[in-house]
Amino acid sequence: MSQKLDPAADYPSLALRPLPPWWRRLFRKAQPACVHAGSSSKIELQPDSVRLRNGAQATVRQPPRRPLTVCPGCLVALLEAELKNATRRVIAFEPSKAGLAAYSFIEQQHLGDSGLRPEDVIHCQSLVAEPLRGCQKCGGAALLLVVKRGLTTESGKLASFRGGKESYCLSHGSERLGELLRERLPRRPVDFFNFPYGERGVYVPSD
């Protein structure tokens, strides 16, 4: 089961803080954390959950890995490993330059129950179905698409992201998304981040 006391089994590549003594855990929930996570640059990672409408969450992997508080560097390192799934398409809406409150991956089958605006659901569905050109770095098969913000992009309105598109293979796509996240995640605490799941879906920013 993933609810064991030793979170290192879920995250063997990370240096984690020791959990507090058992008697302290009786009175306060112990959240595992990487050794670098601070009060201002921390991300609440729920790797195997998805947020749906009305605050509901669903588990998308069994057994689910434990939630974890991480710094931006550790988060990106974990995400790069998750993106090396050669059969999954990922559409990533560009994070805000001012930082994020959340970055949620929503698989295509969950889009209708995600709580997104109807026009944004339609926009996401069209992006997920859109044939991708080759990687703009190497010409290889593209599986990751970054949808850029534009001058008229409105917060919370995905259909207003009209700044262009960047298509990448898995290797260059993980580098590009990691670059954006390393730059923008440290600017404020992030209260939700999950990992890609299913065959194809979108990363949605909450500013």
mmCIF file of C-alpha atoms in Angstrom:
data_model
loop_
_atom_site.group_PDB
_atom_site.id
_atom_site.type_symbol
_atom_site.label_atom_id
_atom_site.label_comp_id
_atom_site.label_asym_id
_atom_site.label_seq_id
_atom_site.Cartn_x
_atom_site.Cartn_y
_atom_site.Cartn_z
ATOM 1 C CA MET A 1 0.000 0.000 0.000
ATOM 2 C CA SER A 2 1.144 3.558 -0.683
ATOM 3 C CA GLN A 3 0.035 4.806 2.760
ATOM 4 C CA LYS A 4 3.135 3.398 4.437
ATOM 5 C CA LEU A 5 5.141 5.486 6.881
ATOM 6 C CA ASP A 6 8.243 5.487 4.695
ATOM 7 C CA PRO A 7 7.597 7.775 1.680
ATOM 8 C CA ALA A 8 11.076 7.035 0.294
ATOM 9 C CA ALA A 9 9.637 3.926 -1.369
ATOM 10 C CA ASP A 10 7.451 6.196 -3.531
ATOM 11 C CA TYR A 11 10.242 8.695 -4.283
ATOM 12 C CA PRO A 12 13.557 6.801 -4.188
ATOM 13 C CA SER A 13 15.417 9.485 -6.172
ATOM 14 C CA LEU A 14 14.672 12.317 -3.708
ATOM 15 C CA ALA A 15 16.327 13.375 -0.478
ATOM 16 C CA LEU A 16 13.416 13.642 1.975
ATOM 17 C CA ARG A 17 13.128 15.170 5.418
ATOM 18 C CA PRO A 18 12.762 12.619 8.227
ATOM 19 C CA LEU A 19 9.191 12.163 9.386
ATOM 20 C CA PRO A 20 8.459 13.441 12.932
ATOM 21 C CA PRO A 21 8.173 10.915 15.781
ATOM 22 C CA TRP A 22 5.057 8.729 15.744
ATOM 23 C CA TRP A 23 3.576 10.477 18.773
ATOM 24 C CA ARG A 24 3.604 13.827 16.954
ATOM 25 C CA ARG A 25 1.895 12.220 13.965
ATOM 26 C CA LEU A 26 -1.006 11.263 16.249
ATOM 27 C CA PHE A 27 -1.966 14.925 16.606
ATOM 28 C CA ARG A 28 -0.899 16.403 13.291
ATOM 29 C CA LYS A 29 -0.838 14.928 9.808
ATOM 30 C CA ALA A 30 2.731 14.454 8.621
ATOM 31 C CA GLN A 31 3.295 15.602 5.052
ATOM 32 C CA PRO A 32 6.481 14.160 3.530
ATOM 33 C CA ALA A 33 8.718 16.831 2.004
ATOM 34 C CA CYS A 34 11.975 17.083 0.102
ATOM 35 C CA VAL A 35 14.856 18.644 2.002
ATOM 36 C CA HIS A 36 14.792 21.798 -0.171
ATOM 37 C CA ALA A 37 11.143 22.809 0.179
ATOM 38 C CA GLY A 38 10.738 26.211 1.825
ATOM 39 C CA SER A 39 7.778 28.299 2.886
ATOM 40 C CA SER A 40 7.718 30.463 -0.252
ATOM 41 C CA SER A 41 8.938 28.031 -2.941
ATOM 42 C CA LYS A 42 6.985 24.857 -2.320
ATOM 43 C CA ILE A 43 4.627 22.754 -4.401
ATOM 44 C CA GLU A 44 1.959 20.445 -3.031
ATOM 45 C CA LEU A 45 2.366 17.417 -5.297
ATOM 46 C CA GLN A 46 -0.520 14.972 -5.505
ATOM 47 C CA PRO A 47 0.932 12.794 -8.250
ATOM 48 C CA ASP A 48 -1.923 10.381 -8.813
ATOM 49 C CA SER A 49 -5.027 12.535 -8.279
ATOM 50 C CA VAL A 50 -7.077 14.770 -10.555
ATOM 51 C CA ARG A 51 -9.229 17.712 -9.498
ATOM 52 C CA LEU A 52 -12.802 17.605 -10.790
ATOM 53 C CA ARG A 53 -15.757 19.964 -10.458
ATOM 54 C CA ASN A 54 -16.994 21.127 -7.037
ATOM 55 C CA GLY A 55 -13.656 20.334 -5.383
ATOM 56 C CA ALA A 56 -13.873 16.570 -5.900
ATOM 57 C CA GLN A 57 -10.716 14.564 -6.559
ATOM 58 C CA ALA A 58 -10.315 11.185 -8.211
ATOM 59 C CA THR A 59 -7.422 8.731 -7.945
ATOM 60 C CA VAL A 60 -5.953 7.818 -11.336
ATOM 61 C CA ARG A 61 -3.295 5.264 -10.362
ATOM 62 C CA GLN A 62 -3.346 2.243 -8.073
ATOM 63 C CA PRO A 63 -1.757 2.153 -5.662
ATOM 64 C CA PRO A 64 -1.463 5.943 -5.478
ATOM 65 C CA ARG A 65 1.804 7.479 -4.381
ATOM 66 C CA ARG A 66 1.731 9.626 -1.251
ATOM 67 C CA PRO A 67 1.271 13.395 -1.548
ATOM 68 C CA LEU A 68 4.554 15.239 -1.180
ATOM 69 C CA THR A 69 5.751 18.804 -0.637
ATOM 70 C CA VAL A 70 8.602 19.567 -3.035
ATOM 71 C CA CYS A 71 10.773 22.395 -4.260
ATOM 72 C CA PRO A 72 10.621 23.397 -7.947
ATOM 73 C CA GLY A 73 13.870 21.588 -8.781
ATOM 74 C CA CYS A 74 12.748 18.259 -7.332
ATOM 75 C CA LEU A 75 9.317 18.624 -8.922
ATOM 76 C CA VAL A 76 10.791 19.111 -12.392
ATOM 77 C CA ALA A 77 13.140 16.140 -11.939
ATOM 78 C CA LEU A 78 10.191 13.908 -11.044
ATOM 79 C CA LEU A 79 8.046 15.281 -13.870
ATOM 80 C CA GLU A 80 10.715 14.679 -16.520
ATOM 81 C CA ALA A 81 10.688 10.985 -15.653
ATOM 82 C CA GLU A 82 6.869 10.905 -15.907
ATOM 83 C CA LEU A 83 6.938 12.542 -19.349
ATOM 84 C CA LYS A 84 9.008 9.737 -20.849
ATOM 85 C CA ASN A 85 5.868 7.788 -21.734
ATOM 86 C CA ALA A 86 6.196 7.280 -25.476
ATOM 87 C CA THR A 87 2.453 6.739 -25.995
ATOM 88 C CA ARG A 88 0.999 9.778 -24.151
ATOM 89 C CA ARG A 89 0.255 13.160 -25.683
ATOM 90 C CA VAL A 90 0.557 16.156 -23.358
ATOM 91 C CA ILE A 91 -0.864 19.611 -24.100
ATOM 92 C CA ALA A 92 0.583 22.201 -21.705
ATOM 93 C CA PHE A 93 -0.904 25.675 -21.419
ATOM 94 C CA GLU A 94 1.927 28.090 -20.665
ATOM 95 C CA PRO A 95 2.221 28.967 -16.952
ATOM 96 C CA SER A 96 1.881 32.622 -16.034
ATOM 97 C CA LYS A 97 5.070 34.650 -15.673
ATOM 98 C CA ALA A 98 3.735 35.778 -12.293
ATOM 99 C CA GLY A 99 3.592 32.210 -11.013
ATOM 100 C CA LEU A 100 0.899 29.621 -10.404
ATOM 101 C CA ALA A 101 -1.633 28.676 -7.758
ATOM 102 C CA ALA A 102 -2.039 25.213 -9.333
ATOM 103 C CA TYR A 103 -1.084 23.228 -12.445
ATOM 104 C CA SER A 104 -3.521 20.395 -13.093
ATOM 105 C CA PHE A 105 -3.270 17.657 -15.702
ATOM 106 C CA ILE A 106 -6.714 16.593 -16.954
ATOM 107 C CA GLU A 107 -6.998 13.524 -19.179
ATOM 108 C CA GLN A 108 -9.376 13.908 -22.131
ATOM 109 C CA GLN A 109 -12.054 11.667 -20.603
ATOM 110 C CA HIS A 110 -12.205 13.911 -17.510
ATOM 111 C CA LEU A 111 -12.503 17.212 -19.385
ATOM 112 C CA GLY A 112 -16.307 17.226 -19.275
ATOM 113 C CA ASP A 113 -16.299 16.762 -15.494
ATOM 114 C CA SER A 114 -13.413 19.132 -14.799
ATOM 115 C CA GLY A 115 -15.425 22.269 -14.083
ATOM 116 C CA LEU A 116 -13.820 24.134 -16.996
ATOM 117 C CA ARG A 117 -15.922 26.605 -18.944
ATOM 118 C CA PRO A 118 -17.744 24.949 -21.902
ATOM 119 C CA GLU A 119 -15.748 26.933 -24.470
ATOM 120 C CA ASP A 120 -12.517 25.910 -22.739
ATOM 121 C CA VAL A 121 -13.524 22.235 -22.777
ATOM 122 C CA ILE A 122 -14.144 22.482 -26.533
ATOM 123 C CA HIS A 123 -10.801 24.248 -27.007
ATOM 124 C CA CYS A 124 -8.965 21.531 -25.040
ATOM 125 C CA GLN A 125 -10.699 18.750 -26.940
ATOM 126 C CA SER A 126 -9.680 20.282 -30.257
ATOM 127 C CA LEU A 127 -6.056 20.584 -29.127
ATOM 128 C CA VAL A 128 -5.973 16.993 -27.904
ATOM 129 C CA ALA A 129 -7.305 15.757 -31.262
ATOM 130 C CA GLU A 130 -5.170 18.059 -33.416
ATOM 131 C CA PRO A 131 -2.422 16.306 -35.431
ATOM 132 C CA LEU A 132 0.984 17.492 -34.227
ATOM 133 C CA ARG A 133 3.789 18.539 -36.524
ATOM 134 C CA GLY A 134 7.290 17.248 -35.967
ATOM 135 C CA CYS A 135 9.436 18.480 -33.087
ATOM 136 C CA GLN A 136 10.586 22.009 -33.838
ATOM 137 C CA LYS A 137 14.004 21.194 -32.376
ATOM 138 C CA CYS A 138 14.863 17.863 -34.037
ATOM 139 C CA GLY A 139 12.044 17.034 -36.447
ATOM 140 C CA GLY A 140 11.137 13.850 -34.569
ATOM 141 C CA ALA A 141 7.622 12.748 -33.718
ATOM 142 C CA ALA A 142 5.965 15.365 -31.497
ATOM 143 C CA LEU A 143 3.999 14.337 -28.410
ATOM 144 C CA LEU A 144 4.127 17.513 -26.291
ATOM 145 C CA LEU A 145 2.503 20.785 -27.313
ATOM 146 C CA VAL A 146 3.027 24.052 -25.439
ATOM 147 C CA VAL A 147 0.179 26.530 -25.980
ATOM 148 C CA LYS A 148 1.512 30.048 -25.495
ATOM 149 C CA ARG A 149 -0.130 33.026 -23.854
ATOM 150 C CA GLY A 150 -0.764 36.124 -25.922
ATOM 151 C CA LEU A 151 -1.191 39.821 -25.318
ATOM 152 C CA THR A 152 -4.952 39.380 -24.899
ATOM 153 C CA THR A 153 -4.866 36.205 -22.762
ATOM 154 C CA GLU A 154 -7.363 36.421 -19.899
ATOM 155 C CA SER A 155 -6.780 34.659 -16.582
ATOM 156 C CA GLY A 156 -8.840 31.490 -16.289
ATOM 157 C CA LYS A 157 -9.899 31.493 -19.960
ATOM 158 C CA LEU A 158 -8.007 28.812 -21.880
ATOM 159 C CA ALA A 159 -9.659 29.694 -25.187
ATOM 160 C CA SER A 160 -7.901 33.087 -24.986
ATOM 161 C CA PHE A 161 -4.414 31.517 -25.198
ATOM 162 C CA ARG A 162 -3.555 32.768 -28.676
ATOM 163 C CA GLY A 163 0.190 33.305 -28.508
ATOM 164 C CA GLY A 164 1.111 30.411 -30.779
ATOM 165 C CA LYS A 165 2.030 26.747 -30.322
ATOM 166 C CA GLU A 166 5.321 24.918 -29.842
ATOM 167 C CA SER A 167 5.494 21.214 -30.678
ATOM 168 C CA TYR A 168 8.213 18.933 -29.302
ATOM 169 C CA CYS A 169 9.315 15.328 -29.054
ATOM 170 C CA LEU A 170 9.369 13.823 -25.563
ATOM 171 C CA SER A 171 12.994 14.714 -24.912
ATOM 172 C CA HIS A 172 12.849 18.329 -26.051
ATOM 173 C CA GLY A 173 9.306 18.755 -24.708
ATOM 174 C CA SER A 174 10.304 17.751 -21.191
ATOM 175 C CA GLU A 175 13.247 20.162 -21.416
ATOM 176 C CA ARG A 176 11.002 23.026 -22.574
ATOM 177 C CA LEU A 177 8.281 22.448 -19.991
ATOM 178 C CA GLY A 178 10.905 21.982 -17.277
ATOM 179 C CA GLU A 179 12.495 25.284 -18.289
ATOM 180 C CA LEU A 180 9.176 27.123 -17.961
ATOM 181 C CA LEU A 181 8.390 25.526 -14.603
ATOM 182 C CA ARG A 182 11.853 26.152 -13.113
ATOM 183 C CA GLU A 183 11.472 29.825 -14.018
ATOM 184 C CA ARG A 184 7.901 30.356 -12.828
ATOM 185 C CA LEU A 185 7.123 27.890 -10.047
ATOM 186 C CA PRO A 186 9.387 29.553 -7.415
ATOM 187 C CA ARG A 187 7.441 32.823 -7.564
ATOM 188 C CA ARG A 188 4.644 31.677 -5.230
ATOM 189 C CA PRO A 189 3.502 28.544 -3.356
ATOM 190 C CA VAL A 190 1.604 26.038 -5.529
ATOM 191 C CA ASP A 191 -1.267 24.245 -3.799
ATOM 192 C CA PHE A 192 -1.823 21.494 -6.397
ATOM 193 C CA PHE A 193 0.297 19.753 -9.016
ATOM 194 C CA ASN A 194 -0.308 16.280 -10.445
ATOM 195 C CA PHE A 195 1.373 14.037 -13.006
ATOM 196 C CA PRO A 196 0.120 13.132 -16.503
ATOM 197 C CA TYR A 197 -2.010 9.996 -16.774
ATOM 198 C CA GLY A 198 -4.027 8.217 -19.452
ATOM 199 C CA GLU A 199 -3.402 8.474 -23.198
ATOM 200 C CA ARG A 200 -3.686 12.237 -23.727
ATOM 201 C CA GLY A 201 -4.702 15.327 -21.836
ATOM 202 C CA VAL A 202 -3.933 18.940 -20.915
ATOM 203 C CA TYR A 203 -2.016 20.787 -18.210
ATOM 204 C CA VAL A 204 -4.231 23.661 -17.046
ATOM 205 C CA PRO A 205 -2.755 26.575 -15.057
ATOM 206 C CA SER A 206 -4.597 28.362 -12.267
ATOM 207 C CA ASP A 207 -3.079 31.825 -11.889
#
